[in-house]
Amino acid sequence: MVYQPAAGARDLLPLDVAKKRWIEDRLQQVFHRWGYHRIITSTLERMDTLMAGEAIQRQMVIQLQNSEDDELGLRPELTASIARTVVTRMADVTYPQRLYYNANVFRRTWESRHNRQQEFYQAGVELLGAGGLLANAEVLLLVADCLAALGLRQWHLILGEAGITRSLLNAFGANLQDKVRTAIAHLDRITIDTLPLSDELRDRARIMMDLRGPSAEVLQKVSSLDLDEQGQQAVNNLKSLVELLESEKKFSLILDLSLIQTIDYYTGIVFEVVNDTESQARILGQGGRYDQLLGLYHPQGENIPGIGFVLNIEDLYQVLLSTGQLPQATPASNWLVVPETPSADASAFAYAQKLRDSTHLVRVEMDLLRKDTDAIRQYARDRGIAQIAWIKADGSPKIESLR
């Protein structure tokens, strides 16, 4: 019998890990420079925790059953877990809280393709306890810094605003709002044409689908529509954000007010990070504002504003493969320490430890197979090891450089 990974799972070999770590290390450095601290939450969550914000469909969660009959699931994303952790275990913290994560998530797929991937790697941030223009701008500019640290230049940001979309939907009857919203989210013009709408409302729905393009044009179009007070305020806030972002000139910005979800998870800006270098657009990440999520987990129901984003490590990996930046081999050891005789074993281990105690990272291997001299040298060359330390019976080293 040949043993294989579980369906939808995969193994990462050392070179795969080196490439993945190259991406994650650069993202982590950016997170640190912006004052974010890492948080690690449980891989397992109660189903009621995962479902509270309705951010994910139940059938996408890989569910487990424990002996106490609690419904458990593998986390399909991190925001719900972090929200739960912050309000239940960090009650006395000072806001804003800047948190980041680097973790695997699990999602069941109902597609029929064999061995469809179900385990994914993500890195992202949550900025909690701060609303408004500056917090929104920080998160979007942080995205730009992350991609710059990876050497990616050809990408753009698609920016929407859930509050504006909600205001525009208020003109439709309560019995039709969800259908119109779903049709717009999926750019389904056929459904819009067949719904029982007045000519005015049908035109409004079509306009909502077309609210995408350069920021000035989209803002002008939406400003001409009939909005309630909250919607108009959301437009003004979006204008201020766009002006600030465009003054920084960090990325190409496209406004898309059809970028909406079919659920009420997001309460303000929503966005996608899209790669420009391939014939088919690849979404590298996404995020948005969720000012009512933490209140679902808070013992007193207190709302705490939040905004965050996630970057998909696999998608970044695929884009970076063509750039030649990712490691092409696993790191070579710096030293191979070889005891010349069994009586030199203890001295060889001591010398290897002395090398490892350097203030800089030094990779040191011990020869364990007692091969002959030529075989040892060939092993070192094959592994790219720069130096051999031959340890004599009296403990003295003889250094041989292979370069």
Tab-separated table of N, CA, C and O in Angstrom, residues 216-261:
chain	number	residue	atom	x	y	z
A	216	ALA	N	-12.635	59.216	-9.763
A	216	ALA	CA	-13.373	60.457	-10.017
A	216	ALA	C	-14.689	60.173	-10.728
A	216	ALA	O	-15.738	60.744	-10.386
A	217	GLU	N	-14.658	59.280	-11.722
A	217	GLU	CA	-15.871	58.970	-12.476
A	217	GLU	C	-16.910	58.279	-11.593
A	217	GLU	O	-18.103	58.615	-11.637
A	218	VAL	N	-16.473	57.299	-10.798
A	218	VAL	CA	-17.413	56.550	-9.962
A	218	VAL	C	-18.018	57.445	-8.892
A	218	VAL	O	-19.236	57.404	-8.640
A	219	LEU	N	-17.195	58.277	-8.262
A	219	LEU	CA	-17.709	59.168	-7.229
A	219	LEU	C	-18.713	60.169	-7.811
A	219	LEU	O	-19.703	60.517	-7.162
A	220	GLN	N	-18.457	60.622	-9.024
A	220	GLN	CA	-19.400	61.541	-9.661
A	220	GLN	C	-20.732	60.844	-9.935
A	220	GLN	O	-21.812	61.406	-9.695
A	221	LYS	N	-20.681	59.594	-10.425
A	221	LYS	CA	-21.912	58.849	-10.706
A	221	LYS	C	-22.721	58.611	-9.438
A	221	LYS	O	-23.936	58.824	-9.403
A	222	VAL	N	-22.045	58.152	-8.379
A	222	VAL	CA	-22.782	57.804	-7.163
A	222	VAL	C	-23.331	59.047	-6.483
A	222	VAL	O	-24.383	59.006	-5.832
A	223	SER	N	-22.649	60.168	-6.620
A	223	SER	CA	-23.122	61.410	-6.002
A	223	SER	C	-24.419	61.898	-6.647
A	223	SER	O	-25.184	62.644	-6.032
A	224	SER	N	-24.669	61.463	-7.896
A	224	SER	CA	-25.880	61.892	-8.589
A	224	SER	C	-27.095	61.056	-8.209
A	224	SER	O	-28.224	61.397	-8.577
A	225	LEU	N	-26.870	59.951	-7.475
A	225	LEU	CA	-27.974	59.083	-7.086
A	225	LEU	C	-28.592	59.561	-5.772
A	225	LEU	O	-27.950	60.247	-4.979
A	226	ASP	N	-29.825	59.162	-5.553
A	226	ASP	CA	-30.537	59.538	-4.337
A	226	ASP	C	-30.067	58.658	-3.191
A	226	ASP	O	-30.310	57.450	-3.174
A	227	LEU	N	-29.361	59.252	-2.222
A	227	LEU	CA	-28.819	58.519	-1.086
A	227	LEU	C	-29.411	59.055	0.206
A	227	LEU	O	-29.713	60.245	0.317
A	228	ASP	N	-29.536	58.182	1.205
A	228	ASP	CA	-29.956	58.665	2.511
A	228	ASP	C	-28.765	59.340	3.186
A	228	ASP	O	-27.648	59.391	2.646
A	229	GLU	N	-28.996	59.873	4.379
A	229	GLU	CA	-27.955	60.658	5.062
A	229	GLU	C	-26.710	59.823	5.339
A	229	GLU	O	-25.581	60.281	5.148
A	230	GLN	N	-26.925	58.574	5.778
A	230	GLN	CA	-25.774	57.708	6.056
A	230	GLN	C	-25.002	57.396	4.782
A	230	GLN	O	-23.767	57.358	4.784
A	231	GLY	N	-25.731	57.166	3.701
A	231	GLY	CA	-25.071	56.883	2.437
A	231	GLY	C	-24.259	58.052	1.943
A	231	GLY	O	-23.149	57.888	1.427
A	232	GLN	N	-24.800	59.262	2.080
A	232	GLN	CA	-24.070	60.453	1.638
A	232	GLN	C	-22.817	60.664	2.481
A	232	GLN	O	-21.765	61.048	1.961
A	233	GLN	N	-22.931	60.378	3.780
A	233	GLN	CA	-21.755	60.498	4.644
A	233	GLN	C	-20.695	59.476	4.241
A	233	GLN	O	-19.493	59.770	4.238
A	234	ALA	N	-21.136	58.265	3.879
A	234	ALA	CA	-20.198	57.238	3.422
A	234	ALA	C	-19.484	57.672	2.149
A	234	ALA	O	-18.283	57.423	1.967
A	235	VAL	N	-20.213	58.345	1.242
A	235	VAL	CA	-19.590	58.861	0.022
A	235	VAL	C	-18.536	59.905	0.367
A	235	VAL	O	-17.421	59.898	-0.185
A	236	ASN	N	-18.857	60.815	1.273
A	236	ASN	CA	-17.898	61.855	1.671
A	236	ASN	C	-16.646	61.226	2.293
A	236	ASN	O	-15.519	61.661	2.025
A	237	ASN	N	-16.863	60.203	3.138
A	237	ASN	CA	-15.723	59.519	3.760
A	237	ASN	C	-14.866	58.824	2.715
A	237	ASN	O	-13.630	58.826	2.793
A	238	LEU	N	-15.531	58.217	1.723
A	238	LEU	CA	-14.790	57.527	0.662
A	238	LEU	C	-13.983	58.525	-0.162
A	238	LEU	O	-12.834	58.248	-0.534
A	239	LYS	N	-14.567	59.687	-0.450
A	239	LYS	CA	-13.826	60.719	-1.181
A	239	LYS	C	-12.561	61.112	-0.439
A	239	LYS	O	-11.475	61.236	-1.034
A	240	SER	N	-12.678	61.316	0.875
A	240	SER	CA	-11.511	61.705	1.675
A	240	SER	C	-10.444	60.622	1.660
A	240	SER	O	-9.244	60.909	1.556
A	241	LEU	N	-10.882	59.362	1.739
A	241	LEU	CA	-9.932	58.255	1.717
A	241	LEU	C	-9.228	58.176	0.369
A	241	LEU	O	-7.999	58.007	0.309
A	242	VAL	N	-9.982	58.302	-0.710
A	242	VAL	CA	-9.390	58.241	-2.053
A	242	VAL	C	-8.374	59.363	-2.234
A	242	VAL	O	-7.274	59.139	-2.774
A	243	GLU	N	-8.697	60.565	-1.792
A	243	GLU	CA	-7.761	61.693	-1.912
A	243	GLU	C	-6.470	61.408	-1.166
A	243	GLU	O	-5.363	61.679	-1.669
A	244	LEU	N	-6.581	60.840	0.032
A	244	LEU	CA	-5.384	60.536	0.823
A	244	LEU	C	-4.551	59.455	0.154
A	244	LEU	O	-3.320	59.572	0.045
A	245	LEU	N	-5.202	58.398	-0.313
A	245	LEU	CA	-4.472	57.302	-0.950
A	245	LEU	C	-3.800	57.749	-2.248
A	245	LEU	O	-2.643	57.390	-2.516
A	246	GLU	N	-4.504	58.544	-3.033
A	246	GLU	CA	-3.933	58.978	-4.306
A	246	GLU	C	-2.795	59.968	-4.106
A	246	GLU	O	-1.896	60.058	-4.939
A	247	SER	N	-2.811	60.687	-2.997
A	247	SER	CA	-1.688	61.588	-2.711
A	247	SER	C	-0.425	60.805	-2.371
A	247	SER	O	0.688	61.286	-2.582
A	248	GLU	N	-0.584	59.584	-1.856
A	248	GLU	CA	0.574	58.751	-1.519
A	248	GLU	C	1.173	58.079	-2.752
A	248	GLU	O	2.346	57.710	-2.755
A	249	LYS	N	0.355	57.861	-3.780
A	249	LYS	CA	0.813	57.279	-5.048
A	249	LYS	C	1.528	55.940	-4.853
A	249	LYS	O	2.564	55.669	-5.450
A	250	LYS	N	0.945	55.101	-3.985
A	250	LYS	CA	1.555	53.801	-3.706
A	250	LYS	C	1.038	52.693	-4.619
A	250	LYS	O	1.683	51.656	-4.756
A	251	PHE	N	-0.146	52.883	-5.221
A	251	PHE	CA	-0.720	51.823	-6.027
A	251	PHE	C	-1.808	52.388	-6.934
A	251	PHE	O	-2.276	53.508	-6.751
A	252	SER	N	-2.197	51.555	-7.895
A	252	SER	CA	-3.304	51.897	-8.791
A	252	SER	C	-4.619	51.547	-8.106
A	252	SER	O	-4.778	50.447	-7.567
A	253	LEU	N	-5.564	52.481	-8.139
A	253	LEU	CA	-6.817	52.324	-7.405
A	253	LEU	C	-7.997	52.296	-8.377
A	253	LEU	O	-8.115	53.154	-9.254
A	254	ILE	N	-8.867	51.312	-8.214
A	254	ILE	CA	-10.113	51.218	-8.964
A	254	ILE	C	-11.257	51.181	-7.960
A	254	ILE	O	-11.255	50.356	-7.038
A	255	LEU	N	-12.214	52.070	-8.115
A	255	LEU	CA	-13.410	52.010	-7.272
A	255	LEU	C	-14.413	51.048	-7.901
A	255	LEU	O	-14.614	51.052	-9.119
A	256	ASP	N	-15.036	50.222	-7.057
A	256	ASP	CA	-16.031	49.269	-7.533
A	256	ASP	C	-17.107	49.122	-6.468
A	256	ASP	O	-16.951	48.368	-5.510
A	257	LEU	N	-18.195	49.862	-6.639
A	257	LEU	CA	-19.269	49.808	-5.655
A	257	LEU	C	-20.201	48.627	-5.884
A	257	LEU	O	-21.178	48.448	-5.161
A	258	SER	N	-19.890	47.791	-6.891
A	258	SER	CA	-20.574	46.506	-7.014
A	258	SER	C	-19.814	45.417	-6.256
A	258	SER	O	-20.251	44.257	-6.229
A	259	LEU	N	-18.685	45.782	-5.663
A	259	LEU	CA	-17.897	44.835	-4.870
A	259	LEU	C	-18.569	44.693	-3.505
A	259	LEU	O	-18.200	45.346	-2.529
A	260	ILE	N	-19.586	43.857	-3.455
A	260	ILE	CA	-20.353	43.688	-2.226
A	260	ILE	C	-20.474	42.216	-1.911
A	260	ILE	O	-20.272	41.350	-2.757
A	261	GLN	N	-20.784	41.935	-0.660
A	261	GLN	CA	-21.007	40.572	-0.219
A	261	GLN	C	-22.514	40.317	-0.135
A	261	GLN	O	-23.308	41.239	-0.037
